[in-house]
Amino acid sequence: MASQFHVELASEEELPDLVGLIIPTFAHYGLEQLVGNFNTPEGIKAATERHLHAWRDHVEETERPLGVKCLHKDAASGQESMVACAYWAVFDRPRSTEDMEKVNYLLSAVWLPEKQRKKARARLQPVLDMRTKWLAGRGHAILMYMATDTAWRRRGAATAVVQWGLDLCKELGIVAYLEASEEGRPVYQKLGFEVVEEVEFEPGEVDRAMIWWPPGTKEGDKKAIGV
């Protein structure tokens, strides 16, 4: 049976629609609040400006859009609507430790007052260190955000945008990487991701680095190679 969903690259012009899904999905997380991502009209507008900056940075470095969208076509009307989206930061060539240490704009917190920025960066640094440790020296794609319209959750849309990225990684022969909560861990494990490292920030607050290895990867190569 044909899939009810279709995944394709999103355009910069569609960014407000993507952010409109992402911010409500993640706004309850402490880290998102720490960097100023609030689910209010003003918060979404400010976040859209920051996401645009990150989008253009990524295009400049890789010539690839940052976002993908999952579309559903209504059988009766033929109208398509976006029901899920994801940010896949794809780097098909190995990046050096120096390249990895150039922080993605969305993780830089440069828009915050100094005191709050230092607090945010202290919280983010262990995550950035994990990325450098596992991804420096190898081609990779980072699943930064994945969000689904509330009416379409648990219906396969989220799986579709993740699988889109895994299919691309398989084609390019690169690893896929993400950080997952305990709630998300089993979902990603079903798609082939493996937990490679954990960082606990506070009791009960853990980030899990997870990697999907392309077919044919030797067990001895499933190790951190960054500094």
Short mmCIF file of C-alpha atoms in Angstrom, two decimals:
data_model
loop_
_atom_site.label_atom_id
_atom_site.label_comp_id
_atom_site.label_asym_id
_atom_site.label_seq_id
_atom_site.Cartn_x
_atom_site.Cartn_y
_atom_site.Cartn_z
CA MET A 1 0.00 0.00 0.00
CA ALA A 2 1.36 3.44 -0.90
CA SER A 3 2.45 5.66 1.97
CA GLN A 4 0.03 8.40 2.95
CA PHE A 5 2.98 10.74 3.45
CA HIS A 6 5.52 12.38 1.19
CA VAL A 7 8.76 13.90 2.48
CA GLU A 8 10.72 16.53 0.60
CA LEU A 9 13.12 19.40 1.17
CA ALA A 10 11.59 22.57 2.57
CA SER A 11 12.35 26.03 1.22
CA GLU A 12 13.53 29.07 3.13
CA GLU A 13 10.17 30.69 2.44
CA GLU A 14 8.47 27.88 4.36
CA LEU A 15 10.62 28.41 7.44
CA PRO A 16 7.90 30.21 9.45
CA ASP A 17 5.67 27.14 9.03
CA LEU A 18 8.45 24.84 10.24
CA VAL A 19 9.24 27.01 13.25
CA GLY A 20 5.51 27.18 13.97
CA LEU A 21 5.62 23.42 14.51
CA ILE A 22 8.99 23.22 16.24
CA ILE A 23 8.61 25.84 18.97
CA PRO A 24 5.30 24.53 20.43
CA THR A 25 6.76 21.00 20.39
CA PHE A 26 9.93 21.86 22.30
CA ALA A 27 9.02 24.98 24.31
CA HIS A 28 8.39 23.00 27.51
CA TYR A 29 12.00 21.80 27.64
CA GLY A 30 14.17 23.69 30.10
CA LEU A 31 16.97 24.21 27.60
CA GLU A 32 14.63 25.77 25.03
CA GLN A 33 13.34 28.17 27.67
CA LEU A 34 16.91 28.93 28.72
CA VAL A 35 17.79 30.11 25.21
CA GLY A 36 14.58 32.11 24.89
CA ASN A 37 12.40 29.86 22.73
CA PHE A 38 8.94 30.60 24.10
CA ASN A 39 5.62 29.49 22.59
CA THR A 40 4.14 32.96 22.21
CA PRO A 41 3.64 35.02 19.04
CA GLU A 42 6.61 37.19 19.99
CA GLY A 43 8.70 34.15 20.92
CA ILE A 44 7.97 32.36 17.65
CA LYS A 45 8.77 35.50 15.65
CA ALA A 46 12.13 35.90 17.40
CA ALA A 47 12.90 32.20 17.03
CA THR A 48 12.11 32.36 13.30
CA GLU A 49 14.74 35.07 12.86
CA ARG A 50 17.32 32.91 14.66
CA HIS A 51 16.40 29.83 12.66
CA LEU A 52 16.74 31.83 9.44
CA HIS A 53 20.27 32.80 10.47
CA ALA A 54 21.15 29.14 11.14
CA TRP A 55 19.48 28.03 7.89
CA ARG A 56 21.52 30.45 5.79
CA ASP A 57 24.75 29.52 7.61
CA HIS A 58 24.11 25.86 6.78
CA VAL A 59 23.34 26.57 3.13
CA GLU A 60 26.50 28.65 2.83
CA GLU A 61 28.63 25.81 4.19
CA THR A 62 26.95 22.81 2.58
CA GLU A 63 24.71 24.13 -0.24
CA ARG A 64 21.93 22.06 1.36
CA PRO A 65 18.68 23.31 2.93
CA LEU A 66 18.39 22.60 6.63
CA GLY A 67 14.75 21.54 6.76
CA VAL A 68 12.51 18.84 5.38
CA LYS A 69 8.72 18.66 5.46
CA CYS A 70 6.27 15.77 5.57
CA LEU A 71 3.17 16.33 3.46
CA HIS A 72 -0.17 14.57 3.58
CA LYS A 73 -2.49 14.66 0.57
CA ASP A 74 -6.19 14.64 1.29
CA ALA A 75 -7.79 11.93 -0.83
CA ALA A 76 -11.01 13.86 -1.34
CA SER A 77 -9.74 17.34 -2.14
CA GLY A 78 -6.25 16.53 -3.35
CA GLN A 79 -4.93 19.32 -1.11
CA GLU A 80 -1.54 18.83 0.55
CA SER A 81 -0.74 20.01 4.06
CA MET A 82 2.45 19.88 6.13
CA VAL A 83 2.00 17.54 9.09
CA ALA A 84 5.60 17.16 10.31
CA CYS A 85 9.06 18.57 9.76
CA ALA A 86 12.66 18.05 10.73
CA TYR A 87 16.01 19.79 10.60
CA TRP A 88 18.65 17.51 9.11
CA ALA A 89 22.07 19.20 9.17
CA VAL A 90 23.88 17.14 6.53
CA PHE A 91 27.66 17.25 6.10
CA ASP A 92 28.61 14.67 3.47
CA ARG A 93 32.33 15.32 3.87
CA PRO A 94 34.33 14.73 7.07
CA ARG A 95 34.54 17.80 9.28
CA SER A 96 37.62 18.57 11.34
CA THR A 97 37.58 19.21 15.09
CA GLU A 98 38.04 22.89 14.27
CA ASP A 99 34.97 22.81 12.01
CA MET A 100 32.93 21.02 14.68
CA GLU A 101 33.84 23.67 17.23
CA LYS A 102 32.20 26.35 15.07
CA VAL A 103 28.95 26.31 17.03
CA ASN A 104 25.65 26.19 15.16
CA TYR A 105 23.96 29.56 15.55
CA LEU A 106 20.95 28.01 17.29
CA LEU A 107 23.28 26.66 19.99
CA SER A 108 25.37 29.81 20.33
CA ALA A 109 22.90 31.78 22.49
CA VAL A 110 24.59 34.99 21.29
CA TRP A 111 21.25 36.86 21.39
CA LEU A 112 20.98 36.48 25.18
CA PRO A 113 22.24 38.86 27.88
CA GLU A 114 25.74 37.89 29.02
CA LYS A 115 24.78 36.22 32.30
CA GLN A 116 22.03 34.14 30.71
CA ARG A 117 24.24 33.35 27.70
CA LYS A 118 26.97 31.96 29.95
CA LYS A 119 24.43 29.79 31.74
CA ALA A 120 23.04 28.50 28.46
CA ARG A 121 26.49 27.79 27.02
CA ALA A 122 27.51 25.92 30.18
CA ARG A 123 24.43 23.72 29.75
CA LEU A 124 25.11 23.21 26.04
CA GLN A 125 28.86 22.59 26.17
CA PRO A 126 28.69 18.89 27.13
CA VAL A 127 26.35 18.32 24.17
CA LEU A 128 28.73 20.14 21.83
CA ASP A 129 31.65 18.14 23.21
CA MET A 130 29.80 14.87 22.52
CA ARG A 131 29.18 15.93 18.93
CA THR A 132 32.84 16.77 18.38
CA LYS A 133 33.97 13.53 20.01
CA TRP A 134 31.79 11.29 17.86
CA LEU A 135 31.46 13.23 14.60
CA ALA A 136 34.77 15.02 13.94
CA GLY A 137 36.60 13.27 11.14
CA ARG A 138 33.57 11.58 9.61
CA GLY A 139 30.72 12.62 7.34
CA HIS A 140 27.48 12.90 9.24
CA ALA A 141 23.94 14.22 9.45
CA ILE A 142 22.56 15.64 12.70
CA LEU A 143 18.84 15.40 13.42
CA MET A 144 18.48 18.71 15.24
CA TYR A 145 14.70 19.02 15.49
CA MET A 146 11.75 16.83 14.61
CA ALA A 147 8.18 18.02 15.17
CA THR A 148 4.72 16.74 14.28
CA ASP A 149 1.36 18.49 14.19
CA THR A 150 -0.59 17.32 17.26
CA ALA A 151 -3.40 15.94 15.07
CA TRP A 152 -0.94 13.69 13.25
CA ARG A 153 1.10 12.23 16.07
CA ARG A 154 1.54 8.45 16.26
CA ARG A 155 0.43 8.08 12.65
CA GLY A 156 3.83 7.67 10.99
CA ALA A 157 4.68 11.24 9.99
CA ALA A 158 7.57 11.55 12.44
CA THR A 159 8.98 8.22 11.34
CA ALA A 160 8.77 9.40 7.74
CA VAL A 161 10.94 12.49 8.26
CA VAL A 162 13.49 10.51 10.26
CA GLN A 163 13.58 7.73 7.67
CA TRP A 164 14.10 10.33 4.95
CA GLY A 165 17.33 11.34 6.66
CA LEU A 166 18.45 7.74 7.19
CA ASP A 167 17.87 6.95 3.51
CA LEU A 168 20.04 9.93 2.58
CA CYS A 169 22.73 8.85 5.04
CA LYS A 170 22.70 5.36 3.52
CA GLU A 171 23.06 6.85 0.04
CA LEU A 172 25.97 9.06 1.16
CA GLY A 173 27.59 6.42 3.39
CA ILE A 174 27.59 8.67 6.47
CA VAL A 175 26.38 8.35 10.06
CA ALA A 176 23.20 9.88 11.44
CA TYR A 177 23.36 11.45 14.88
CA LEU A 178 20.95 12.87 17.44
CA GLU A 179 20.53 13.53 21.15
CA ALA A 180 17.53 11.82 22.70
CA SER A 181 15.59 11.93 25.93
CA GLU A 182 14.65 8.72 27.71
CA GLU A 183 11.20 9.04 26.16
CA GLY A 184 12.64 9.27 22.65
CA ARG A 185 15.35 6.64 23.03
CA PRO A 186 13.24 3.52 22.29
CA VAL A 187 11.63 5.23 19.29
CA TYR A 188 14.99 5.89 17.69
CA GLN A 189 16.35 2.48 18.64
CA LYS A 190 13.56 0.89 16.58
CA LEU A 191 14.91 2.84 13.60
CA GLY A 192 18.42 1.50 14.13
CA PHE A 193 20.05 4.15 16.32
CA GLU A 194 22.41 3.04 19.09
CA VAL A 195 23.21 4.90 22.32
CA VAL A 196 26.93 5.71 22.31
CA GLU A 197 27.22 8.09 25.26
CA GLU A 198 25.17 9.73 27.98
CA VAL A 199 25.59 13.01 29.84
CA GLU A 200 23.66 13.73 33.03
CA PHE A 201 23.23 17.43 33.78
CA GLU A 202 21.02 17.10 36.83
CA PRO A 203 19.37 14.08 38.48
CA GLY A 204 16.91 12.75 35.91
CA GLU A 205 18.06 15.12 33.14
CA VAL A 206 20.11 13.08 30.68
CA ASP A 207 21.08 13.63 27.05
CA ARG A 208 21.84 10.48 25.08
CA ALA A 209 24.05 10.65 22.02
CA MET A 210 22.66 8.15 19.49
CA ILE A 211 24.18 7.12 16.17
CA TRP A 212 22.81 5.26 13.18
CA TRP A 213 25.70 3.55 11.45
CA PRO A 214 25.51 3.01 7.67
CA PRO A 215 25.25 -0.61 6.50
CA GLY A 216 28.60 -2.36 6.42
CA THR A 217 30.15 -0.38 9.26
CA LYS A 218 32.57 -2.65 11.13
CA GLU A 219 32.12 -2.98 14.88
CA GLY A 220 35.68 -1.77 15.39
CA ASP A 221 34.85 1.45 13.57
CA LYS A 222 31.92 2.27 15.86
CA LYS A 223 33.99 4.45 18.14
CA ALA A 224 34.67 8.09 18.86
CA ILE A 225 37.45 9.44 16.68
CA GLY A 226 37.29 13.16 17.53
CA VAL A 227 39.44 14.83 20.14
#
